Coordinates of C-alpha atoms in Angstrom, one line a residue:
X235 CA -114.9 -27.8 -22.7
X236 CA -111.9 -28.0 -25.0
X237 CA -108.6 -29.0 -23.6
X238 CA -105.5 -26.7 -23.8
X239 CA -103.9 -26.6 -27.3
X240 CA -106.8 -28.5 -28.7
X241 CA -107.2 -25.8 -31.4
X242 CA -103.7 -26.5 -32.6
X243 CA -104.4 -30.0 -33.9
X244 CA -101.1 -31.3 -35.5
X245 CA -102.9 -33.3 -38.2
X246 CA -104.9 -30.4 -39.4
X247 CA -102.1 -27.8 -39.1
X248 CA -99.8 -30.1 -41.0
X249 CA -102.0 -29.5 -44.0
X250 CA -101.1 -25.8 -43.8
X251 CA -97.4 -26.2 -44.3
X252 CA -96.2 -24.1 -47.1
X253 CA -99.2 -21.7 -46.8
X254 CA -98.2 -18.1 -46.3
X255 CA -100.0 -14.9 -45.4
X256 CA -98.7 -12.0 -47.7
X257 CA -99.4 -8.5 -46.4
X258 CA -100.8 -6.2 -49.1
X259 CA -99.2 -2.8 -49.2
X260 CA -97.0 -1.4 -46.5
X261 CA -97.1 -2.7 -42.9
X262 CA -95.0 -1.6 -40.0
X263 CA -92.2 -3.9 -39.0
X264 CA -88.5 -4.2 -39.2
X265 CA -86.7 -7.0 -41.1
X266 CA -87.9 -10.2 -39.6
X267 CA -90.3 -12.7 -41.1
X268 CA -91.1 -12.5 -44.8
X269 CA -91.8 -8.8 -45.0
X270 CA -89.5 -5.7 -44.9
X271 CA -90.5 -2.5 -43.3
X272 CA -90.2 1.0 -44.8
X273 CA -88.9 2.1 -41.3
X274 CA -85.1 1.8 -40.9
X275 CA -82.2 3.4 -39.0
X276 CA -83.8 4.0 -35.6
X277 CA -82.4 3.0 -32.3
X278 CA -84.1 0.2 -30.5
X279 CA -83.5 -1.9 -27.4
X280 CA -82.2 -5.5 -28.0
X281 CA -84.9 -8.1 -27.0
X282 CA -83.8 -11.5 -28.2
X283 CA -82.2 -13.7 -30.9
X284 CA -84.0 -15.7 -33.5
X285 CA -82.5 -18.1 -36.1
X286 CA -81.4 -16.6 -39.3
X287 CA -83.5 -17.1 -42.4
X288 CA -82.5 -16.4 -46.0
X289 CA -83.2 -12.8 -46.9
X290 CA -82.5 -11.4 -43.4
X291 CA -80.2 -8.4 -43.3
X292 CA -76.7 -9.5 -42.5
X293 CA -76.1 -6.3 -40.5
X294 CA -78.2 -7.8 -37.7
X295 CA -76.4 -11.2 -37.6
X296 CA -74.8 -11.8 -34.1
X297 CA -71.3 -12.9 -35.2
X298 CA -70.2 -13.5 -31.6
X299 CA -72.9 -16.1 -31.2
X300 CA -71.9 -17.6 -34.6
X301 CA -68.4 -17.9 -33.4
X302 CA -69.5 -19.9 -30.4
X303 CA -72.2 -22.0 -31.9
X304 CA -71.4 -22.1 -35.6
X305 CA -75.1 -21.2 -36.2
X306 CA -76.5 -17.9 -37.5
X307 CA -78.8 -15.9 -35.3
X308 CA -80.3 -12.5 -35.9
X309 CA -80.7 -9.8 -33.2
X310 CA -84.3 -8.8 -32.6
X311 CA -85.3 -5.5 -31.0
X312 CA -88.3 -4.3 -29.1
X313 CA -89.3 -2.1 -32.0
X314 CA -89.1 -5.1 -34.4
X315 CA -92.5 -6.7 -34.7
X316 CA -92.2 -8.6 -38.0
X317 CA -95.5 -7.7 -39.4
X318 CA -98.4 -7.8 -36.9
X319 CA -101.5 -9.8 -37.7
X320 CA -104.5 -9.1 -35.5
X321 CA -107.4 -11.6 -35.4
X322 CA -110.7 -10.1 -34.2
X323 CA -113.0 -12.9 -33.1
X324 CA -116.7 -12.3 -32.6
X325 CA -118.0 -14.0 -29.5
X326 CA -121.5 -12.7 -29.5
X327 CA -124.5 -14.9 -28.7
X328 CA -125.5 -15.6 -32.3
X329 CA -122.1 -17.2 -32.8
X330 CA -123.2 -20.2 -30.7
X331 CA -125.6 -21.4 -33.4
X332 CA -125.0 -24.9 -34.7
X333 CA -127.4 -26.8 -36.9
X334 CA -127.6 -30.6 -37.2
X335 CA -125.6 -30.6 -40.5
X336 CA -122.6 -28.8 -38.9
X337 CA -119.9 -30.5 -36.8
X338 CA -119.1 -27.2 -35.0
X339 CA -120.9 -24.1 -33.9
X340 CA -120.0 -20.9 -35.6
X341 CA -117.8 -19.8 -32.7
X342 CA -116.0 -23.1 -32.4
X343 CA -115.4 -23.1 -36.2
X344 CA -114.1 -19.5 -36.0
X345 CA -111.8 -20.5 -33.1
X346 CA -110.2 -23.2 -35.3
X347 CA -109.9 -20.7 -38.1
X348 CA -108.1 -18.3 -35.7
X349 CA -105.8 -21.0 -34.6
X350 CA -105.0 -21.9 -38.2
X351 CA -104.2 -18.3 -39.2
X352 CA -102.0 -18.0 -36.0
X353 CA -100.1 -21.1 -37.0
X354 CA -99.4 -19.8 -40.6
X355 CA -98.3 -16.4 -39.3
X356 CA -96.0 -17.7 -36.6
X357 CA -94.6 -20.4 -38.9
X358 CA -93.4 -17.6 -41.2
X359 CA -91.9 -15.8 -38.2
X360 CA -94.4 -13.0 -38.1
X361 CA -96.4 -11.8 -35.1
X362 CA -100.0 -12.6 -34.3
X363 CA -102.4 -11.3 -31.7
X364 CA -106.0 -12.0 -30.8
X365 CA -108.9 -9.8 -29.7
X366 CA -112.3 -11.3 -28.7
X367 CA -115.3 -9.0 -28.7
X368 CA -119.1 -8.9 -28.5
X369 CA -120.8 -5.6 -27.4
X370 CA -117.4 -4.7 -26.0
X371 CA -113.8 -5.9 -26.1
X372 CA -113.6 -9.1 -24.1
X373 CA -109.9 -10.2 -24.1
X374 CA -106.9 -8.9 -25.9
X375 CA -103.6 -10.7 -26.6
X376 CA -100.7 -8.6 -27.9
X377 CA -99.0 -9.8 -31.1
X378 CA -96.0 -12.1 -30.7
X379 CA -94.0 -14.2 -33.1
X380 CA -92.6 -16.9 -30.7
X381 CA -93.9 -20.5 -31.0
X382 CA -94.7 -20.6 -27.3
X383 CA -97.2 -17.8 -28.0
X384 CA -99.6 -20.5 -29.2
X385 CA -100.2 -21.6 -25.6
X386 CA -101.5 -18.1 -24.6
X387 CA -103.6 -17.9 -27.7
X388 CA -105.1 -21.3 -27.1
X389 CA -105.8 -20.5 -23.5
X390 CA -107.9 -17.5 -24.6
X391 CA -109.6 -19.5 -27.3
X392 CA -110.6 -22.2 -24.8
X393 CA -111.9 -19.6 -22.4
X394 CA -114.0 -17.7 -24.9
X395 CA -117.7 -18.5 -24.7
X396 CA -120.7 -16.8 -26.4
X397 CA -121.7 -13.6 -24.6
X398 CA -125.3 -12.5 -24.2
X399 CA -126.1 -8.9 -25.3
X400 CA -126.2 -6.3 -22.6
X401 CA -129.0 -4.4 -24.2
X402 CA -131.3 -4.2 -27.3
X403 CA -128.8 -2.2 -29.3
X404 CA -126.3 -5.2 -29.3
X405 CA -126.2 -5.3 -33.1
X406 CA -125.0 -1.7 -33.4
X407 CA -122.7 -2.1 -30.3
X408 CA -121.0 -5.1 -31.8
X409 CA -120.3 -3.2 -35.0
X410 CA -119.1 0.0 -33.3
X411 CA -116.7 -1.9 -31.1
X412 CA -114.6 -2.3 -34.3
X413 CA -114.0 1.5 -34.2
X414 CA -112.8 1.1 -30.6
X415 CA -110.4 -1.6 -31.6
X416 CA -109.1 0.5 -34.5
X417 CA -108.2 3.2 -31.9
X418 CA -106.1 0.6 -30.0
X419 CA -104.2 -0.8 -33.0
X420 CA -101.7 1.9 -33.4
X421 CA -99.2 -0.1 -35.6
X422 CA -100.3 -0.9 -39.1
X423 CA -100.8 -4.6 -39.8
X424 CA -103.1 -7.3 -41.2
X425 CA -106.5 -7.5 -39.5
X426 CA -108.8 -10.5 -39.8
X427 CA -112.5 -10.0 -38.8
X428 CA -114.1 -13.4 -38.0
X429 CA -117.8 -12.9 -37.5
X430 CA -121.3 -14.0 -38.7
X431 CA -121.9 -10.2 -39.5
X432 CA -125.4 -10.4 -38.0
X433 CA -125.0 -6.7 -37.1
X434 CA -126.2 -3.3 -38.1
X435 CA -124.6 -2.8 -41.5
X436 CA -124.0 0.9 -41.3
X437 CA -122.1 0.6 -38.0
X438 CA -120.1 -2.4 -39.2
X439 CA -118.9 -0.5 -42.3
X440 CA -118.0 2.5 -40.1
X441 CA -115.8 0.3 -38.0
X442 CA -114.2 -1.4 -41.1
X443 CA -113.5 2.1 -42.6
X444 CA -111.9 3.1 -39.3
X445 CA -109.5 0.2 -39.6
X446 CA -108.7 1.0 -43.3
X447 CA -108.3 4.7 -42.5
X448 CA -105.4 3.6 -40.2
X449 CA -103.8 1.8 -43.1
X450 CA -104.5 -1.7 -41.9
X451 CA -104.7 -4.6 -44.4
X452 CA -108.2 -5.7 -43.4
X453 CA -109.8 -9.1 -44.4
X454 CA -113.4 -9.9 -43.5
X455 CA -114.4 -13.6 -43.2
X456 CA -118.1 -14.2 -42.6
X457 CA -118.7 -17.4 -40.6
X458 CA -122.1 -19.0 -41.4
X459 CA -123.9 -22.2 -40.6
X460 CA -125.1 -24.1 -43.7
X461 CA -128.7 -23.9 -42.3
X462 CA -128.4 -20.1 -42.3
X463 CA -127.7 -20.1 -46.0
X464 CA -130.0 -23.0 -47.1
X465 CA -132.9 -22.6 -44.7
X466 CA -133.7 -26.3 -44.9
X467 CA -136.7 -26.2 -42.5
X468 CA -140.1 -27.6 -43.6
X469 CA -142.2 -28.3 -40.5
X470 CA -143.6 -25.6 -38.2
X471 CA -140.6 -24.5 -36.2
X472 CA -139.9 -22.5 -33.0
X473 CA -136.8 -20.4 -33.7
X474 CA -134.9 -19.3 -30.6
X475 CA -134.0 -15.6 -30.6
X476 CA -130.3 -14.7 -30.0
X477 CA -128.6 -11.3 -29.6
X478 CA -131.7 -9.9 -27.9
X479 CA -134.3 -11.1 -30.4
X480 CA -137.5 -12.8 -29.1
X481 CA -138.3 -16.5 -29.9
X482 CA -140.5 -16.9 -33.0
X483 CA -142.8 -19.7 -34.1
X484 CA -143.2 -19.8 -37.9
X485 CA -144.2 -21.9 -40.9
X486 CA -140.8 -22.0 -42.7
X487 CA -142.1 -22.9 -46.2
X488 CA -144.1 -19.6 -46.3
X489 CA -141.1 -17.4 -45.6
X490 CA -138.1 -19.4 -47.0
X491 CA -137.7 -17.2 -50.1
X492 CA -138.1 -13.9 -48.3
X493 CA -135.6 -15.1 -45.7
X494 CA -133.0 -16.1 -48.3
X495 CA -133.5 -12.9 -50.2
X496 CA -132.9 -10.8 -47.0
X497 CA -129.9 -13.0 -46.0
X498 CA -128.1 -12.7 -49.3
X499 CA -129.0 -9.1 -49.8
X500 CA -127.4 -8.3 -46.5
X501 CA -124.2 -10.2 -47.4
X502 CA -124.0 -8.8 -50.9
X503 CA -124.3 -5.2 -49.6
X504 CA -121.4 -5.8 -47.2
X505 CA -119.4 -7.5 -49.9
X506 CA -119.9 -4.5 -52.2
X507 CA -118.9 -2.0 -49.5
X508 CA -115.9 -4.0 -48.6
X509 CA -114.9 -4.0 -52.3
X510 CA -115.2 -0.2 -52.4
X511 CA -112.7 0.0 -49.5
X512 CA -110.3 -2.6 -50.8
X513 CA -111.3 -5.1 -48.1
X514 CA -111.3 -8.8 -49.3
X515 CA -114.5 -10.5 -48.2
X516 CA -115.0 -14.3 -47.9
X517 CA -117.9 -16.4 -46.6
X518 CA -116.9 -19.6 -44.8
X519 CA -119.5 -22.3 -44.0
X520 CA -119.0 -24.4 -40.9
X521 CA -119.4 -27.6 -42.8
X522 CA -116.1 -26.8 -44.6
X523 CA -112.8 -28.3 -43.5
X524 CA -110.8 -25.6 -41.7
X525 CA -107.5 -26.2 -43.5
X526 CA -109.3 -26.2 -46.9
X527 CA -111.0 -22.9 -46.1
X528 CA -107.8 -21.2 -44.8
X529 CA -105.7 -22.4 -47.8
X530 CA -108.4 -21.2 -50.2
X531 CA -108.8 -17.7 -48.8
X532 CA -105.2 -16.9 -47.8
X533 CA -104.0 -17.9 -51.3
X534 CA -106.7 -15.8 -52.9

């Protein structure tokens, strides 16, 4: 079991200094962080102060605090959320797969990716939340921009374990849960979907379109083990069924090409549909370095 804050490894996270997450299009927020909102002029309840950063609106500087401390602080309000980044983490049973060539299972790799994204977002003083799901929503952490929020996020990451499917329709259920999540996310923001995407494609796309319909800036990152792409098996092998599938004994050399054709056809179809709906798509292998993958795909 991982120890608390283990997903926020200082050595790895230090490689992400200077990396930023830009929000494409309009997101709902106020004036904090690196994004400005299109919503101004409404009354809101004061919540707390945060340190002034260049570009902040001087109307919200607390000059009384400045007079006492000689430091600039900006008032934040309950309605001010910076921009909200929501990380949707797939914790279904298939995410526990880990081949010999990978240092981490797909789920553990995705947890480290979630931690890295969280670090980047909070570092730029924006808010980040986390939702874990399988057939249903498992845990939900509301977006927050405070550094101490890392502890709550890490606690949920540590607790998250692969969940066995409740029924044979797990693939469709895991996809349709995105539509349920879309109903919950009432404020527009950035949404990352971290999943192996071993799901019913039609239901998955319906869920993604529900998120886009609500004007979220959606990013889909497929998490795959290198063995799932390369299929490096030669000897007769017993494959253990996950997500409700039965175990299967096969001669890998006889079906390698058919398997790879099906695997990449499934991915390409999802990539095309994502492109049609202006959803950036990326495939991340678990033999990659987390900081390298996050740098590459956030910057692109």
